[in-house]
PDB file of C-alpha atoms in Angstrom:
ATOM      1  CA  MET V   1     129.253 -51.239  32.419  1.00 75.00           C
ATOM      2  CA  LYS V   2     130.990 -53.663  30.146  1.00 88.00           C
ATOM      3  CA  VAL V   3     129.137 -56.721  28.840  1.00 87.00           C
ATOM      4  CA  SER V   4     131.064 -59.984  29.183  1.00 91.00           C
ATOM      5  CA  GLU V   5     131.562 -62.235  26.184  1.00 95.00           C
ATOM      6  CA  LYS V   6     129.235 -64.840  27.720  1.00 95.00           C
ATOM      7  CA  GLU V   7     126.498 -62.276  28.360  1.00 95.00           C
ATOM      8  CA  PHE V   8     126.844 -61.034  24.797  1.00 95.00           C
ATOM      9  CA  GLN V   9     126.478 -64.609  23.517  1.00 97.00           C
ATOM     10  CA  ILE V  10     123.396 -65.226  25.670  1.00 97.00           C
ATOM     11  CA  ARG V  11     121.816 -61.971  24.477  1.00 96.00           C
ATOM     12  CA  THR V  12     122.548 -62.839  20.844  1.00 97.00           C
ATOM     13  CA  GLN V  13     121.172 -66.383  21.184  1.00 98.00           C
ATOM     14  CA  ALA V  14     118.044 -65.093  22.915  1.00 98.00           C
ATOM     15  CA  GLN V  15     117.499 -62.546  20.163  1.00 97.00           C
ATOM     16  CA  GLU V  16     117.878 -65.219  17.482  1.00 98.00           C
ATOM     17  CA  LEU V  17     115.296 -67.390  19.243  1.00 98.00           C
ATOM     18  CA  SER V  18     112.920 -64.466  19.622  1.00 97.00           C
ATOM     19  CA  GLU V  19     113.227 -63.559  15.954  1.00 97.00           C
ATOM     20  CA  LYS V  20     112.201 -67.135  15.107  1.00 97.00           C
ATOM     21  CA  GLY V  21     109.075 -66.718  17.230  1.00 96.00           C
ATOM     22  CA  LYS V  22     110.535 -68.706  20.130  1.00 97.00           C
ATOM     23  CA  THR V  23     110.047 -66.076  22.824  1.00 97.00           C
ATOM     24  CA  ALA V  24     109.461 -68.604  25.612  1.00 97.00           C
ATOM     25  CA  GLU V  25     112.686 -70.417  24.740  1.00 98.00           C
ATOM     26  CA  ALA V  26     114.588 -67.119  24.737  1.00 98.00           C
ATOM     27  CA  ILE V  27     113.276 -66.365  28.233  1.00 98.00           C
ATOM     28  CA  VAL V  28     114.303 -69.827  29.441  1.00 98.00           C
ATOM     29  CA  LEU V  29     117.796 -69.345  27.988  1.00 98.00           C
ATOM     30  CA  ILE V  30     118.266 -66.153  29.991  1.00 98.00           C
ATOM     31  CA  ASP V  31     116.697 -67.756  33.086  1.00 97.00           C
ATOM     32  CA  GLU V  32     119.132 -70.675  32.909  1.00 97.00           C
ATOM     33  CA  TYR V  33     122.062 -68.319  32.549  1.00 97.00           C
ATOM     34  CA  GLU V  34     120.902 -66.250  35.516  1.00 96.00           C
ATOM     35  CA  LYS V  35     120.648 -69.388  37.681  1.00 96.00           C
ATOM     36  CA  SER V  36     124.284 -70.210  36.919  1.00 95.00           C
ATOM     37  CA  LEU V  37     125.505 -66.886  38.307  1.00 94.00           C
ATOM     38  CA  LYS V  38     126.487 -65.866  41.811  1.00 92.00           C
ATOM     39  CA  LEU V  39     126.030 -62.162  41.023  1.00 90.00           C
ATOM     40  CA  PRO V  40     123.226 -60.367  39.160  1.00 91.00           C
ATOM     41  CA  MET V  41     123.290 -60.450  35.377  1.00 95.00           C
ATOM     42  CA  HIS V  42     124.247 -57.419  33.331  1.00 95.00           C
ATOM     43  CA  TYR V  43     121.389 -54.935  33.291  1.00 95.00           C
ATOM     44  CA  ILE V  44     121.028 -55.303  29.517  1.00 94.00           C
ATOM     45  CA  LEU V  45     119.971 -58.935  29.958  1.00 97.00           C
ATOM     46  CA  TYR V  46     117.324 -57.897  32.493  1.00 97.00           C
ATOM     47  CA  GLU V  47     116.070 -55.238  30.084  1.00 96.00           C
ATOM     48  CA  TYR V  48     115.988 -57.697  27.193  1.00 97.00           C
ATOM     49  CA  ARG V  49     114.205 -60.394  29.189  1.00 97.00           C
ATOM     50  CA  GLY V  50     111.780 -57.702  30.323  1.00 97.00           C
ATOM     51  CA  SER V  51     111.020 -56.896  26.702  1.00 96.00           C
ATOM     52  CA  LEU V  52     110.445 -60.592  25.993  1.00 98.00           C
ATOM     53  CA  TRP V  53     108.009 -60.788  28.922  1.00 98.00           C
ATOM     54  CA  ALA V  54     106.256 -57.667  27.621  1.00 96.00           C
ATOM     55  CA  LEU V  55     105.939 -59.217  24.148  1.00 95.00           C
ATOM     56  CA  SER V  56     104.325 -62.200  25.867  1.00 96.00           C
ATOM     57  CA  GLU V  57     101.969 -59.787  27.671  1.00 96.00           C
ATOM     58  CA  LYS V  58     103.300 -60.958  31.041  1.00 97.00           C
ATOM     59  CA  TYR V  59     103.661 -57.416  32.323  1.00 97.00           C
ATOM     60  CA  PRO V  60     104.267 -58.180  36.032  1.00 97.00           C
ATOM     61  CA  ASN V  61     107.305 -60.289  35.038  1.00 97.00           C
ATOM     62  CA  ALA V  62     108.469 -57.558  32.669  1.00 97.00           C
ATOM     63  CA  ILE V  63     108.133 -54.963  35.425  1.00 97.00           C
ATOM     64  CA  GLN V  64     110.234 -57.107  37.759  1.00 97.00           C
ATOM     65  CA  ASP V  65     113.048 -57.343  35.190  1.00 97.00           C
ATOM     66  CA  TYR V  66     112.914 -53.644  34.284  1.00 96.00           C
ATOM     67  CA  LEU V  67     113.085 -52.726  37.974  1.00 96.00           C
ATOM     68  CA  GLU V  68     116.101 -54.999  38.466  1.00 96.00           C
ATOM     69  CA  ALA V  69     117.798 -53.473  35.422  1.00 96.00           C
ATOM     70  CA  TYR V  70     117.111 -49.995  36.794  1.00 95.00           C
ATOM     71  CA  ARG V  71     118.433 -50.941  40.219  1.00 95.00           C
ATOM     72  CA  ILE V  72     121.722 -52.044  38.641  1.00 95.00           C
ATOM     73  CA  HIS V  73     122.084 -49.208  36.128  1.00 94.00           C
ATOM     74  CA  LYS V  74     119.621 -46.357  35.762  1.00 93.00           C
ATOM     75  CA  THR V  75     118.596 -45.847  32.133  1.00 90.00           C
ATOM     76  CA  ASN V  76     115.806 -43.989  30.392  1.00 92.00           C
ATOM     77  CA  GLU V  77     114.929 -47.202  28.575  1.00 90.00           C
ATOM     78  CA  SER V  78     114.109 -48.979  31.827  1.00 90.00           C
ATOM     79  CA  ILE V  79     111.934 -46.106  33.020  1.00 91.00           C
ATOM     80  CA  SER V  80     110.008 -45.779  29.755  1.00 94.00           C
ATOM     81  CA  SER V  81     109.570 -49.561  29.526  1.00 94.00           C
ATOM     82  CA  LEU V  82     108.217 -49.633  33.076  1.00 93.00           C
ATOM     83  CA  GLY V  83     105.748 -46.898  32.192  1.00 92.00           C
ATOM     84  CA  LEU V  84     104.551 -48.783  29.127  1.00 94.00           C
ATOM     85  CA  CYS V  85     104.056 -51.987  31.126  1.00 95.00           C
ATOM     86  CA  TYR V  86     101.970 -50.162  33.721  1.00 94.00           C
ATOM     87  CA  MET V  87      99.969 -48.507  30.953  1.00 94.00           C
ATOM     88  CA  TYR V  88      99.216 -51.849  29.259  1.00 94.00           C
ATOM     89  CA  MET V  89      98.221 -53.439  32.557  1.00 92.00           C
TER      90      MET V  89
END
């Protein structure tokens, strides 16, 4: 699955925010983007937001995003991330 230019920009901006310790702002950025769409986001954005939720120790939210990512495109990363979230819970 190809990532659109806009999705790439959102992912990059979210990563920059996260690296500055602004995890909550990075999550909001992705949330706002998702609200603007008529279709689901690219699975990579769900996986990344899931990792941000996991860093915030909000594992149920992370699980929801990892499951959505897996529903769209099955990856080993989604499965292993789901397992880690369940383990930490």
